[in-house]
Amino acid sequence: DQQVKQNSPSLSVQEGRISILNCDYTNSMFDYFLWYKKYPAEGPTFLISISSIKDKNEDGRFTVFLNKSAKHLSLHIVPSQPGDSAVYFCAASERSGGGADGLTFGKGTHLIIQP
Amino acid sequence: ETGVTQTPRHLVMGMTNKKSLKCEQHLGHNAMYWYKQSAKKPLELMFVYSLEERVENNSVPSRFSPECPNSSHLFLHLHTLQPEDSALYLCASSRRADEKLFFGSGTQLSVL
């Protein structure tokens, strides 16, 4: 049973527009959420995170929104740039539980930025 | 460069071979991980080491054997693998077990 779901395997967005990547989770014990970005032949790199005590966190062009009641988070990238083309993974953990389980990842969404 | 180095980058092995994957982190982190990424599946946690002690083993078959001799090094010993074990194996580290992970570039493993 997948606890972190990214239901869109791919997303195509025009350069300069907003990219919105979505993620849903089922485990109500998750209290720390992260987004990772992965280029081909490289490991995932950390992008942005949010704790469950917040509903928004912003870092430059990247903003993550968390809706705890809906168990949903989203990553907004604005404006989208060609270098943003990559696979984006949503991840979650139970930090308050010690976090020894590591992170639980979604399957990823392949974002394609079109010129 | 994330500070986590994995070798080899690519590995092809037969089902009767024994091989080892190596991971080294230069970040002073206390937790290290092995993840597996198969095609069209999420990243799957295999093993977690915190302060050199294994704290998690997600029902991984015994043909995968981890070793963490010190806080900077992590190995994954492979023995009599199956073709379905072909995947990208990623090592990661974090300052503590509940903090964000830094990943290596992975080892792309093909089992023939």
Short mmCIF file of C-alpha atoms in Angstrom, two decimals:
data_model
loop_
_atom_site.label_atom_id
_atom_site.label_comp_id
_atom_site.label_asym_id
_atom_site.label_seq_id
_atom_site.Cartn_x
_atom_site.Cartn_y
_atom_site.Cartn_z
CA ASP A 1 0.00 0.00 0.00
CA GLN A 2 1.54 3.25 -1.14
CA GLN A 3 1.62 5.85 1.61
CA VAL A 4 2.86 8.66 -0.62
CA LYS A 5 1.20 9.06 -4.00
CA GLN A 6 2.07 11.17 -6.98
CA ASN A 7 -0.71 10.46 -9.41
CA SER A 8 0.72 12.30 -12.39
CA PRO A 9 3.63 10.40 -13.94
CA SER A 10 4.42 13.37 -16.15
CA LEU A 11 3.60 17.04 -16.58
CA SER A 12 4.39 19.37 -19.45
CA VAL A 13 4.54 23.14 -18.83
CA GLN A 14 5.54 26.04 -21.01
CA GLU A 15 8.64 28.00 -20.03
CA GLY A 16 7.77 31.02 -17.90
CA ARG A 17 4.49 29.55 -16.66
CA ILE A 18 3.76 28.02 -13.27
CA SER A 19 4.42 24.32 -12.68
CA ILE A 20 2.29 22.66 -10.01
CA LEU A 21 3.23 19.18 -8.82
CA ASN A 22 0.89 17.35 -6.50
CA CYS A 23 1.36 14.75 -3.81
CA ASP A 24 -1.09 12.93 -1.52
CA TYR A 25 -0.33 10.87 1.54
CA THR A 26 -2.30 8.44 3.65
CA ASN A 27 -0.27 8.15 6.85
CA SER A 28 -1.56 10.73 9.33
CA MET A 29 1.61 10.28 11.40
CA PHE A 30 3.74 11.95 8.73
CA ASP A 31 4.85 15.34 10.00
CA TYR A 32 7.73 16.29 7.73
CA PHE A 33 7.54 16.55 3.96
CA LEU A 34 10.20 17.08 1.34
CA TRP A 35 10.57 17.49 -2.40
CA TYR A 36 13.53 16.09 -4.27
CA LYS A 37 14.59 16.67 -7.84
CA LYS A 38 16.35 14.06 -9.94
CA TYR A 39 18.18 14.35 -13.23
CA PRO A 40 18.99 11.24 -15.29
CA ALA A 41 22.06 9.31 -14.06
CA GLU A 42 22.20 11.34 -10.86
CA GLY A 43 20.89 10.81 -7.34
CA PRO A 44 17.95 12.87 -6.06
CA THR A 45 18.84 16.29 -4.66
CA PHE A 46 16.92 18.03 -1.91
CA LEU A 47 14.78 20.92 -3.06
CA ILE A 48 12.52 22.15 -0.26
CA SER A 49 10.79 20.85 2.86
CA ILE A 50 7.91 21.71 5.13
CA SER A 51 7.02 20.76 8.67
CA SER A 52 3.43 19.93 9.56
CA ILE A 53 3.22 22.98 11.81
CA LYS A 54 3.32 25.17 8.69
CA ASP A 55 1.11 25.34 5.63
CA LYS A 56 3.54 27.09 3.33
CA ASN A 57 7.27 27.34 2.79
CA GLU A 58 8.93 29.41 0.11
CA ASP A 59 12.44 29.37 -1.30
CA GLY A 60 13.03 31.52 -4.35
CA ARG A 61 10.99 30.18 -7.26
CA PHE A 62 9.86 27.16 -5.23
CA THR A 63 6.93 27.11 -2.84
CA VAL A 64 5.50 24.09 -1.07
CA PHE A 65 1.95 24.14 0.26
CA LEU A 66 0.63 21.67 2.82
CA ASN A 67 -3.05 20.93 3.44
CA LYS A 68 -3.07 18.59 6.44
CA SER A 69 -6.82 18.04 6.48
CA ALA A 70 -6.72 16.87 2.87
CA LYS A 71 -3.38 15.07 3.35
CA HIS A 72 -2.14 16.87 0.29
CA LEU A 73 0.91 18.88 -0.60
CA SER A 74 1.94 20.65 -3.74
CA LEU A 75 5.10 22.17 -5.16
CA HIS A 76 4.80 25.36 -7.18
CA ILE A 77 7.61 26.48 -9.46
CA VAL A 78 7.26 29.95 -10.90
CA PRO A 79 8.45 30.93 -13.38
CA SER A 80 9.35 27.53 -14.84
CA GLN A 81 12.73 27.31 -16.55
CA PRO A 82 14.21 24.70 -18.93
CA GLY A 83 16.61 23.53 -16.21
CA ASP A 84 13.61 22.55 -14.09
CA SER A 85 12.97 19.61 -16.42
CA ALA A 86 13.56 16.61 -14.16
CA VAL A 87 11.75 13.99 -12.10
CA TYR A 88 10.34 15.37 -8.86
CA PHE A 89 9.83 13.11 -5.87
CA CYS A 90 7.61 13.85 -2.92
CA ALA A 91 8.75 12.29 0.38
CA ALA A 92 7.48 12.15 3.93
CA SER A 93 8.60 11.02 7.36
CA GLU A 94 7.45 10.71 10.96
CA ARG A 95 9.94 13.04 12.56
CA SER A 96 8.20 13.05 15.89
CA GLY A 97 8.52 9.28 15.91
CA GLY A 98 12.29 9.46 15.71
CA GLY A 99 12.41 9.15 11.95
CA ALA A 100 14.35 5.92 12.02
CA ASP A 101 12.25 4.68 9.13
CA GLY A 102 13.89 7.15 6.80
CA LEU A 103 11.81 8.80 4.12
CA THR A 104 8.86 7.31 2.25
CA PHE A 105 8.88 8.38 -1.39
CA GLY A 106 6.28 8.73 -4.10
CA LYS A 107 6.85 7.36 -7.61
CA GLY A 108 7.82 10.74 -8.98
CA THR A 109 6.48 13.14 -11.59
CA HIS A 110 8.49 13.85 -14.71
CA LEU A 111 8.29 17.60 -15.34
CA ILE A 112 9.01 18.73 -18.88
CA ILE A 113 9.46 22.44 -19.51
CA GLN A 114 8.78 23.35 -23.10
CA PRO A 115 10.37 26.40 -24.72
CA GLU B 1 28.73 17.00 -5.77
CA THR B 2 26.58 16.14 -2.77
CA GLY B 3 29.36 14.78 -0.56
CA VAL B 4 28.11 11.20 -0.98
CA THR B 5 30.16 9.05 -3.35
CA GLN B 6 29.07 5.69 -4.70
CA THR B 7 31.11 3.14 -6.62
CA PRO B 8 30.82 1.59 -9.08
CA ARG B 9 28.42 3.71 -11.16
CA HIS B 10 27.46 0.72 -13.27
CA LEU B 11 27.62 -2.99 -12.54
CA VAL B 12 26.67 -6.02 -14.58
CA MET B 13 26.74 -9.34 -12.79
CA GLY B 14 25.63 -12.90 -13.26
CA MET B 15 23.29 -14.62 -10.85
CA THR B 16 26.11 -16.63 -9.28
CA ASN B 17 28.48 -13.70 -8.75
CA LYS B 18 29.34 -11.95 -5.51
CA LYS B 19 29.89 -8.21 -5.68
CA SER B 20 29.82 -5.24 -3.33
CA LEU B 21 28.57 -1.69 -3.68
CA LYS B 22 30.45 1.00 -1.82
CA CYS B 23 29.29 4.31 -0.42
CA GLU B 24 31.31 7.00 1.29
CA GLN B 25 30.08 10.26 2.78
CA HIS B 26 32.23 13.27 3.57
CA LEU B 27 29.57 15.27 5.40
CA GLY B 28 30.10 14.13 8.98
CA HIS B 29 26.63 12.59 9.03
CA ASN B 30 25.55 9.96 11.52
CA ALA B 31 22.93 8.08 9.49
CA MET B 32 23.36 6.21 6.22
CA TYR B 33 20.83 4.46 4.00
CA TRP B 34 20.43 2.13 1.07
CA TYR B 35 17.50 2.75 -1.27
CA LYS B 36 16.44 0.81 -4.34
CA GLN B 37 14.80 2.42 -7.36
CA SER B 38 13.16 0.06 -9.82
CA ALA B 39 11.50 1.20 -13.02
CA LYS B 40 8.10 2.81 -12.42
CA LYS B 41 8.24 2.21 -8.67
CA PRO B 42 8.91 4.58 -5.79
CA LEU B 43 12.25 4.70 -4.07
CA GLU B 44 12.23 1.80 -1.61
CA LEU B 45 14.12 2.00 1.65
CA MET B 46 16.25 -1.09 2.18
CA PHE B 47 18.45 -0.40 5.18
CA VAL B 48 19.11 2.39 7.68
CA TYR B 49 22.20 2.71 9.83
CA SER B 50 22.28 5.26 12.62
CA LEU B 51 25.55 5.69 14.50
CA GLU B 52 26.77 2.53 12.77
CA GLU B 53 23.94 0.39 14.11
CA ARG B 54 21.33 -1.00 11.79
CA VAL B 55 17.96 0.39 12.80
CA GLU B 56 15.81 -0.66 9.89
CA ASN B 57 15.61 -3.62 7.58
CA ASN B 58 12.56 -3.50 5.36
CA SER B 59 12.17 -7.24 4.79
CA VAL B 60 15.00 -7.24 2.32
CA PRO B 61 16.05 -10.69 1.03
CA SER B 62 19.18 -12.10 2.59
CA ARG B 63 20.99 -12.02 -0.75
CA PHE B 64 21.49 -8.33 0.12
CA SER B 65 23.81 -7.87 3.07
CA PRO B 66 24.72 -4.39 4.35
CA GLU B 67 27.83 -3.47 6.27
CA CYS B 68 28.64 -0.20 8.02
CA PRO B 69 32.21 -0.35 9.39
CA ASN B 70 32.20 3.31 10.45
CA SER B 71 30.01 6.38 10.14
CA SER B 72 31.55 7.39 6.80
CA HIS B 73 31.33 4.11 4.91
CA LEU B 74 28.51 1.82 3.90
CA PHE B 75 28.62 -1.32 1.80
CA LEU B 76 25.97 -3.48 0.19
CA HIS B 77 27.19 -7.02 -0.43
CA LEU B 78 25.37 -8.84 -3.22
CA HIS B 79 25.20 -12.61 -3.57
CA THR B 80 23.19 -14.84 -5.94
CA LEU B 81 20.96 -12.06 -7.14
CA GLN B 82 17.99 -12.49 -9.44
CA PRO B 83 17.26 -10.60 -12.68
CA GLU B 84 14.43 -8.75 -10.92
CA ASP B 85 17.04 -7.22 -8.60
CA SER B 86 18.24 -5.11 -11.52
CA ALA B 87 17.69 -1.51 -10.42
CA LEU B 88 19.37 1.72 -9.40
CA TYR B 89 20.79 1.40 -5.89
CA LEU B 90 21.12 4.69 -4.08
CA CYS B 91 23.07 5.46 -0.97
CA ALA B 92 22.14 8.44 1.18
CA SER B 93 23.23 10.03 4.43
CA SER B 94 21.74 12.49 6.90
CA ARG B 95 22.92 14.28 9.98
CA ARG B 96 20.33 12.44 12.03
CA ALA B 97 17.89 9.73 11.06
CA ASP B 98 14.98 12.18 10.89
CA GLU B 99 16.61 14.85 8.77
CA LYS B 100 16.83 15.41 5.03
CA LEU B 101 18.84 12.99 2.99
CA PHE B 102 21.78 13.64 0.73
CA PHE B 103 22.00 11.08 -2.04
CA GLY B 104 24.87 9.67 -4.03
CA SER B 105 24.60 9.25 -7.80
CA GLY B 106 23.69 5.59 -7.48
CA THR B 107 24.89 2.29 -8.90
CA GLN B 108 22.95 1.04 -11.90
CA LEU B 109 22.90 -2.72 -11.42
CA SER B 110 22.02 -5.25 -14.10
CA VAL B 111 21.69 -8.91 -13.17
CA LEU B 112 21.91 -11.31 -16.10
#
